[in-house]
Short mmCIF file of C-alpha atoms in Angstrom, two decimals:
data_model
loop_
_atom_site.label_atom_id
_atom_site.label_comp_id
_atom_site.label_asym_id
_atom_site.label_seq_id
_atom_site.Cartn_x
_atom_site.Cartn_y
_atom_site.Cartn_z
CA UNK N 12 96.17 1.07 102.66
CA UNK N 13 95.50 2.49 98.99
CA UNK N 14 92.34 3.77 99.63
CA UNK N 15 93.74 5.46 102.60
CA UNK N 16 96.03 6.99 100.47
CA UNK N 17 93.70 7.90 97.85
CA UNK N 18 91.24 9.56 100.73
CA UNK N 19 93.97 11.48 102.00
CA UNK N 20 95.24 13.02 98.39
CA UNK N 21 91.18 13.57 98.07
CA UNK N 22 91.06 15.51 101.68
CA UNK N 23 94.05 17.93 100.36
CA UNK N 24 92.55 18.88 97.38
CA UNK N 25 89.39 19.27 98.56
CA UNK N 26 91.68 21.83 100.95
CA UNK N 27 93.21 23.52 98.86
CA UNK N 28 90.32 24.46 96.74
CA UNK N 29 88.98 26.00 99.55
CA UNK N 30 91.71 28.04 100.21
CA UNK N 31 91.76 29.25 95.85
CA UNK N 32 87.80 30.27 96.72
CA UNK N 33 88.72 32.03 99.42
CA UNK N 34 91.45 34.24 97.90
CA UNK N 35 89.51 34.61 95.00
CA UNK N 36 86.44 36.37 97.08
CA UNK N 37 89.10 38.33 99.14
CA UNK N 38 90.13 39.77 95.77
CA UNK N 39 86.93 40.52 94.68
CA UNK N 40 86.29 42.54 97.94
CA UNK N 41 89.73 44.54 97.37
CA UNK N 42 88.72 45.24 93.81
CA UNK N 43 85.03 46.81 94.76
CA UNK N 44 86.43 48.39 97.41
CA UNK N 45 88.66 50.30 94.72
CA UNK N 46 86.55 51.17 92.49
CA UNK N 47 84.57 52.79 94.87
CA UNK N 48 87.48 54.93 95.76
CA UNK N 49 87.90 55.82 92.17
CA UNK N 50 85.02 58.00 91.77
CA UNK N 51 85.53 60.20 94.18
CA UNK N 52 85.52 63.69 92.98
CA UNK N 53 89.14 64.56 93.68
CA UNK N 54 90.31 61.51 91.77
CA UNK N 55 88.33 62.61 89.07
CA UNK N 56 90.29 64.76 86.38
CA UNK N 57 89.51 68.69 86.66
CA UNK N 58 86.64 69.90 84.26
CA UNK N 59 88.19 73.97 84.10
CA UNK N 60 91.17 75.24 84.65
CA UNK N 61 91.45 78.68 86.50
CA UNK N 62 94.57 80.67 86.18
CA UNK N 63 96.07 83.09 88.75
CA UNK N 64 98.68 86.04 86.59
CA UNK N 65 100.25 88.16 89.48
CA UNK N 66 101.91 91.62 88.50
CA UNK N 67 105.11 90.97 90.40
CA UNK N 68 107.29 87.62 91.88
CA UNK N 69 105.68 85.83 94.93
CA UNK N 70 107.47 85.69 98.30
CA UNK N 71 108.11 89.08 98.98
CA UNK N 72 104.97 91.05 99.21
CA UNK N 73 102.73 88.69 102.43
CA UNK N 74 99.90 90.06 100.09
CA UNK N 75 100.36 87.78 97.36
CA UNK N 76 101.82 85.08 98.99
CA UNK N 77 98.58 84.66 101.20
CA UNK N 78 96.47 85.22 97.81
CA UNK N 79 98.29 82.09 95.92
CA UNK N 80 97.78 79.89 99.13
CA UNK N 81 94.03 80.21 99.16
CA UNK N 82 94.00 80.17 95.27
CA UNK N 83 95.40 76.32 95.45
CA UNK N 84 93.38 75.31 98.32
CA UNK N 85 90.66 75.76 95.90
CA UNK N 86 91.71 74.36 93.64
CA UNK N 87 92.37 71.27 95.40
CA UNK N 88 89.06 71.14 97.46
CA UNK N 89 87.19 71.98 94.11
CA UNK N 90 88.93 70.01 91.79
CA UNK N 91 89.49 72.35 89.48
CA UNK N 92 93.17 72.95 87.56
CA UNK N 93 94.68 75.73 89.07
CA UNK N 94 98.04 77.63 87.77
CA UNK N 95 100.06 80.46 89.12
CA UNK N 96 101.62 82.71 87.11
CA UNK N 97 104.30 85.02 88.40
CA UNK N 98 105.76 88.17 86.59
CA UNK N 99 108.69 90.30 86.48
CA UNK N 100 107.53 93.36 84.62
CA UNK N 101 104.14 95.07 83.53
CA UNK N 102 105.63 94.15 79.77
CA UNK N 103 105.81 90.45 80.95
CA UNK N 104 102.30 90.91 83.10
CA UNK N 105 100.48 91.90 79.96
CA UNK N 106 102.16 89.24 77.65
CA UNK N 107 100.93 86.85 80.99
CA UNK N 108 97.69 87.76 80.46
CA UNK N 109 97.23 86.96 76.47
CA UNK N 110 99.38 83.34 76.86
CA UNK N 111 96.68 82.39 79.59
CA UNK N 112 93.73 83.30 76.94
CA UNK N 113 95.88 81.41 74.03
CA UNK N 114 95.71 78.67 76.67
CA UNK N 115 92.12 78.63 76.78
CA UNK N 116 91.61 78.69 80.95
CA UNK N 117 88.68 78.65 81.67
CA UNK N 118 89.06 81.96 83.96
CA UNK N 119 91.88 84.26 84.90
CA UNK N 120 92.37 85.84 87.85
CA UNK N 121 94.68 88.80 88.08
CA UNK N 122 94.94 91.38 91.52
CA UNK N 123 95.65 95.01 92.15
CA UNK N 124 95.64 98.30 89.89
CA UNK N 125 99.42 97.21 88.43
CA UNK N 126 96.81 94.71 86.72
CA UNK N 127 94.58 97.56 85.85
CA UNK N 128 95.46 98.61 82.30
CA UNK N 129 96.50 95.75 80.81
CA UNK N 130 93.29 93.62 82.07
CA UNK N 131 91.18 96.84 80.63
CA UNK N 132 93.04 95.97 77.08
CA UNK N 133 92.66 91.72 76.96
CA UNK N 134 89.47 91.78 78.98
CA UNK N 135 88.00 93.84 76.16
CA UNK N 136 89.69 92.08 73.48
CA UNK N 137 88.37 88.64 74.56
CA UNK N 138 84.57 89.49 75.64
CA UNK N 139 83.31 86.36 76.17
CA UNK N 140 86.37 85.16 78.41
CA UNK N 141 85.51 85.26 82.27
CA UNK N 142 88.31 87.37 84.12
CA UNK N 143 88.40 88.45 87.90
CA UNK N 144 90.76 91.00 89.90
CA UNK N 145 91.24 91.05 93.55
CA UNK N 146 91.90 94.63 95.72
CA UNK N 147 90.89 96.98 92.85
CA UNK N 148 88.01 97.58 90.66
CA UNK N 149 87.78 97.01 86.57
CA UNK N 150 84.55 98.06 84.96
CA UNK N 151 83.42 95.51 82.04
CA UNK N 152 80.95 93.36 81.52
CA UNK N 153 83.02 90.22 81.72
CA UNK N 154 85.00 91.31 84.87
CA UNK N 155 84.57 90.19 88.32
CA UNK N 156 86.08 92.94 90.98
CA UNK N 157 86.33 92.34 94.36
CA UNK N 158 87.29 94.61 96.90
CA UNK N 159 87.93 95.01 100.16
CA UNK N 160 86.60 97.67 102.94
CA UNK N 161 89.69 98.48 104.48
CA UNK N 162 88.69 101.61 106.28
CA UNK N 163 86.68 98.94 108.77
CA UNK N 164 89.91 97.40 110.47
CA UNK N 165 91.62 100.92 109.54
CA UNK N 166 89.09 102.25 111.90
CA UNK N 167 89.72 99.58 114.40
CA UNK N 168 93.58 99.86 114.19
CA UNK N 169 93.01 103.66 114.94
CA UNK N 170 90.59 103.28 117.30
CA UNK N 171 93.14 100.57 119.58
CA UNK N 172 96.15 103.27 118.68
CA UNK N 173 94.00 106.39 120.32
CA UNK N 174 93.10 103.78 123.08
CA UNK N 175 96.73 102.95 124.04
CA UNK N 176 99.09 105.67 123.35
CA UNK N 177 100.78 107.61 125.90
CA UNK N 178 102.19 111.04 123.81
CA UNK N 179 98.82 111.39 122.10
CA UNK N 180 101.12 111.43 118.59
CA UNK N 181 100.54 108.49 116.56
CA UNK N 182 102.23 108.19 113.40
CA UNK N 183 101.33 106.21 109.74
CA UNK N 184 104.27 105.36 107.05
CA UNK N 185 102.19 104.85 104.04
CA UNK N 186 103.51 103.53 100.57
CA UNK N 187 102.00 105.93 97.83
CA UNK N 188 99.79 108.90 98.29
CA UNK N 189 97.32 107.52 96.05
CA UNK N 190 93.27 107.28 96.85
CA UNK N 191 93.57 103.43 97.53
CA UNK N 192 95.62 103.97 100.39
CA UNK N 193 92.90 106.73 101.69
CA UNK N 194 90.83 103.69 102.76
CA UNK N 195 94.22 103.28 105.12
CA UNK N 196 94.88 106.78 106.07
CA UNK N 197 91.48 108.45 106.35
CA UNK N 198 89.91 105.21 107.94
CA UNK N 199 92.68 105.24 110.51
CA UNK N 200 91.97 108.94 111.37
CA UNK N 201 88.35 108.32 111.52
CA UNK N 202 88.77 105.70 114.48
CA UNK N 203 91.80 107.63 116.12
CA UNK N 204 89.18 110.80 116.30
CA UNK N 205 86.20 108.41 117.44
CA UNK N 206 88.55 107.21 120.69
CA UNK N 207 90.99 109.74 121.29
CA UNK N 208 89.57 113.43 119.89
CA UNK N 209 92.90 114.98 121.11
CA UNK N 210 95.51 112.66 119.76
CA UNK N 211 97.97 114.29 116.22
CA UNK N 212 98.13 111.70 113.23
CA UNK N 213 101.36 112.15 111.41
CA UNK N 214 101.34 110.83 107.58
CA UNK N 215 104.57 110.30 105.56
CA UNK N 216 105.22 108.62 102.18
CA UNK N 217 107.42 106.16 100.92
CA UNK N 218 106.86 106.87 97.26
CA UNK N 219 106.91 102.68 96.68
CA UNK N 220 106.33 99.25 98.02
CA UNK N 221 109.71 97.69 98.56
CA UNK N 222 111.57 100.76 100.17
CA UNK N 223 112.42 99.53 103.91
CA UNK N 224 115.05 101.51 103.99
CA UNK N 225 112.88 104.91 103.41
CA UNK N 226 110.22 103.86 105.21
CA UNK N 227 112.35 103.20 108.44
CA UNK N 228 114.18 106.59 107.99
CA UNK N 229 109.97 108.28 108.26
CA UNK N 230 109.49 105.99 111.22
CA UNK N 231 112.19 107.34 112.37
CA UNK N 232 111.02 110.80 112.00
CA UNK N 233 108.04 110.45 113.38
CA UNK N 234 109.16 108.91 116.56
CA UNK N 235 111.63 112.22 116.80
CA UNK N 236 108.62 113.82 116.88
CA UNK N 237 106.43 112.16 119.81
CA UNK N 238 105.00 109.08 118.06
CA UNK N 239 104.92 106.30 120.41
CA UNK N 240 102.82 104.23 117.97
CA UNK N 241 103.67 104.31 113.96
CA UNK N 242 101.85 102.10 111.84
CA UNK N 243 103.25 100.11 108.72
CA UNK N 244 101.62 100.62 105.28
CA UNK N 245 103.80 100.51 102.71
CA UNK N 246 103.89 96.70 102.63
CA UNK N 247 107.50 95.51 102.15
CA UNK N 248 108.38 98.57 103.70
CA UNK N 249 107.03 98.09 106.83
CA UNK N 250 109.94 95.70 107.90
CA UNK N 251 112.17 99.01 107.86
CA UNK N 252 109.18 100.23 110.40
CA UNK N 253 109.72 97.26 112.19
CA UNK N 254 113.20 97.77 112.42
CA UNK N 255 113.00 101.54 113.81
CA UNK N 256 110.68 100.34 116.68
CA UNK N 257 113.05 97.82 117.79
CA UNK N 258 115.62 99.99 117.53
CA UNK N 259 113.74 103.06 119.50
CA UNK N 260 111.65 101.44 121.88
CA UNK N 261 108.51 102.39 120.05
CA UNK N 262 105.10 100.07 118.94
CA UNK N 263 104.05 99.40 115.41
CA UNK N 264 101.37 97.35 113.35
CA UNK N 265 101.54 95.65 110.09
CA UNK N 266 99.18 95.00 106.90
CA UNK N 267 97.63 92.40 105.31
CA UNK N 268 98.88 88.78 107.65
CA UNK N 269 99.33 88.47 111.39
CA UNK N 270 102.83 89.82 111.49
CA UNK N 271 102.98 90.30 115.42
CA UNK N 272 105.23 87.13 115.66
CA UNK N 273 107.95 89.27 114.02
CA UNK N 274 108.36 91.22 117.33
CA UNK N 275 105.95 90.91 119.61
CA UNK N 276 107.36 93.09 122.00
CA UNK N 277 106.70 95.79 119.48
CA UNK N 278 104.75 94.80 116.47
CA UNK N 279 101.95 94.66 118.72
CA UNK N 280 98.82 95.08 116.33
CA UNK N 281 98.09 93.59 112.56
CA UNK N 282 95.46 95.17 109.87
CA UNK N 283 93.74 91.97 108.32
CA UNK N 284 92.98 91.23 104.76
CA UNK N 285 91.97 88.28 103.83
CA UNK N 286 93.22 87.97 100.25
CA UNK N 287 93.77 84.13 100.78
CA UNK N 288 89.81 83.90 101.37
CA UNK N 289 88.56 86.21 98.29
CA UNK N 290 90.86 84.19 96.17
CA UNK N 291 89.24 80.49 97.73
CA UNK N 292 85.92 82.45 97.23
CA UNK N 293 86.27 83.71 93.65
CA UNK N 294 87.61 79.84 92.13
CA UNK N 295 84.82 78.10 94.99
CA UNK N 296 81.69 80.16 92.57
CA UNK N 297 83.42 79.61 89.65
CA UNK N 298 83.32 76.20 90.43
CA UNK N 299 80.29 75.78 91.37
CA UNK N 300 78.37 77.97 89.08
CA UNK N 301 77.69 80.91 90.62
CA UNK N 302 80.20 82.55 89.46
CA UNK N 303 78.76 87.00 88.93
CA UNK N 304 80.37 89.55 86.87
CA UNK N 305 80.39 93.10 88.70
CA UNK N 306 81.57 94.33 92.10
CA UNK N 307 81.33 92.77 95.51
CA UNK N 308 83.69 93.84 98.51
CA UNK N 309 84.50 92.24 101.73
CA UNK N 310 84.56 93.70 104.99
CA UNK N 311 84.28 93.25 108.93
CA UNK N 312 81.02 91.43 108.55
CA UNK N 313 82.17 88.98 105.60
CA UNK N 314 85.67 88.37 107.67
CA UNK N 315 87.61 89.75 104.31
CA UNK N 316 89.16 92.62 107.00
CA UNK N 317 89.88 92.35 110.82
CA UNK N 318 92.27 93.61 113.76
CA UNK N 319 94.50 90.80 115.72
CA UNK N 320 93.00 90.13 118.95
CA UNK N 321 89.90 91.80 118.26
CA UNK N 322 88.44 89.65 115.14
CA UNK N 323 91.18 86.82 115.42
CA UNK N 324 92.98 85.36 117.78
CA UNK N 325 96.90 85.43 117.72
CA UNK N 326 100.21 83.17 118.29
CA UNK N 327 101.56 86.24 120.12
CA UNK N 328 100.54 87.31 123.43
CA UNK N 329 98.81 90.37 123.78
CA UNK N 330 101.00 93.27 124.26
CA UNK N 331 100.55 95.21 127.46
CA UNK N 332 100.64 98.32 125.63
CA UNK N 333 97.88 97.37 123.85
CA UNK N 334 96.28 95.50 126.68
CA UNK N 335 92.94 93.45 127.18
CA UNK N 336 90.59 96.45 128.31
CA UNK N 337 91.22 98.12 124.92
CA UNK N 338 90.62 95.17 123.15
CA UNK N 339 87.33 94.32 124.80
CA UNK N 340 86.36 98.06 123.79
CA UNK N 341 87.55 97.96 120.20
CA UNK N 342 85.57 94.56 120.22
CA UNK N 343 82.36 96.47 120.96
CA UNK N 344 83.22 98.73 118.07
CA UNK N 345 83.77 96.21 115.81
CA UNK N 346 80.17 94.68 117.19
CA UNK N 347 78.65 98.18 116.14
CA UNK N 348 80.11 98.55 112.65
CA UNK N 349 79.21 94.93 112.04
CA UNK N 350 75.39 95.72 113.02
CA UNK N 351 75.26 98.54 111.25
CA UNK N 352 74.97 100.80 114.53
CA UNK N 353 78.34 103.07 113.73
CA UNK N 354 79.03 103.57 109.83
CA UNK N 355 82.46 104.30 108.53
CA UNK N 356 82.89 106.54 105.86
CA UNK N 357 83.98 104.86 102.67
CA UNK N 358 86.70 107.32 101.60
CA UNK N 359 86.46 106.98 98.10
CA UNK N 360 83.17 107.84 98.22
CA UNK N 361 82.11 111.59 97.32
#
């Protein structure tokens, strides 16, 4: 009877030993299998910090807004440290600017001519400091520009408008009169010419970026005066475009994001720029270490400009004043610019 006893206490201990090895190797599995996890690179902390200092608030202007979003995806897939830095003034932009250098980032990013004058000043104050602006061009030696060919999808967007309009008047609310916005204007008039020799372009001027009212009171005039298709660039402003072809029956385009969804019935066109990818881009080499000082620009061939429907697809159906047979024609336009077959006049150029 005892040593029945005593074999039986022996049996459970024996078990339960078993059991302790067991959940001691299970442990030791769950603790490899973190480690391993631990050194993957976006676990890792960032090695540089890259700063983004934007001339005005995000959430208004699409432009930005798009800019930021690929700025952060970068920063995330690269792991680098990424901030955004919003201002309310050119006073503020400037004072923007020096805090990022008394920060020590590694790189700043800035975008547009606002930036212009005050990246000329700290740019050239801080020589060895890597800096980068987006949409306009600053020369110095420690200044990556990149730029885009808008006249490309201008020409496309003019080329669909000659295409599809019935009055042969097509109209174009513009922000500024200012040679940047010539890559708009002239490269719109270029591909009007190439598809519809007989069609009238009529220009008007906001005299700003965040005037819808103004700009819907041009739209306006121009559809008084035959335009059945008015497109919007004078970015904020072309939601007062918007507005005036709802209101009159007309079709418009917008700038910079697929904007269609708006009112598809008559926002039936959007001019691409892909300021999310040129940001992604720009952090991506810096990362990476191929990061080059000078200019580059983006265009139909790169995918940094495009045409809904033509170089992307859309959420909106395609408009049937607009229709598929002038799509499949501006397509083989696009094709021909792309190959180098048709050239489109840079505007800016003498």
């Amino acid at each position: 009877m005892k040593k029945g006893i005593l074999l039986a206490v022996v049996l459970i201990l024996m078990s339960s030993l078993f059991v302790a090895c067991g959940k001691k190797e299970n442990n030791t599995a769950d603790n490899s299998t973190n480690t391993s996890n631990s050194g993957n690179a976006s676990e890792q902390a960032p090695t540089k910090k890259v700063a983004l200092v934007l001339p005005e608030k995000i959430g208004v202007n699409a432009f930005f807004v798009q800019m930021d979003e690929g700025f952060k995806k970068a920063g995330k897939e690269f792991n680098v440290e990424v901030k955004t830095i919003e201002s309310t003034d050119p006073a503020a932009f400037e004072q923007n600017l020096r805090s990022t250098v008394a920060e020590n980032y590694d790189m700043i990013i800035t975008a547009t001519f606002q930036a212009e004058d005050a990246l000329k000043k700290v740019a050239a104050e801080n020589p060895d400091k890597p800096f980068a602006i987006i949409d306009t061009v600053v020369d110095l030696p420690n200044v990556r520009s990149v730029v885009f060919r808008e006249y490309e999808a201008s020409y496309l967007l003019g080329a669909a408008a000659g295409l599809s309009t019935k009055t042969n008047k097509v109209g174009m609310v513009v922000a500024i009169d200012a040679p940047l916005l010539k890559k708009y204007t002239e490269g719109f008039a270029q591909g009007l010419k190439y598809t519809n020799p007989n069609a009238e372009m009529l220009i008007n001027f906001v005299g700003g970026f965040t005037d819808p009212a103004k700009a819907k009171e041009l739209a306006l005039l121009q559809y008084s005066k035959g335009a059945d298709f008015i497109a919007g660039a004078s970015a904020v402003g072309d939601l007062g475009v918007f507005e005036a072809a709802k209101e009159k029956g007309f079709y418009t385009s917008g700038q910079d994001i697929d904007n269609t969804g708006v009112d598809p019935e008559h926002v039936v066109l959007a001019q691409l720029k892909g300021t999310d990818t040129v940001a992604y881009e720009t952090v991506k080499s810096f990362a990476e270490g191929n990061f080059a000082y000078g200019a580059v620009d983006y265009g139909l061939k790169e995918d940094g400009v495009g045409l809904t429907y033509v170089t992307r697809d859309s959420q909106s159906p395609l408009n049937p004043f607009i229709g598929q047979a002038t799509v499949d024609k501006v397509k083989a336009i696009k094709d021909d610019i792309v190959s180098g077959k048709l050239v489109v006049k840079n505007p800016l150029n003498p």
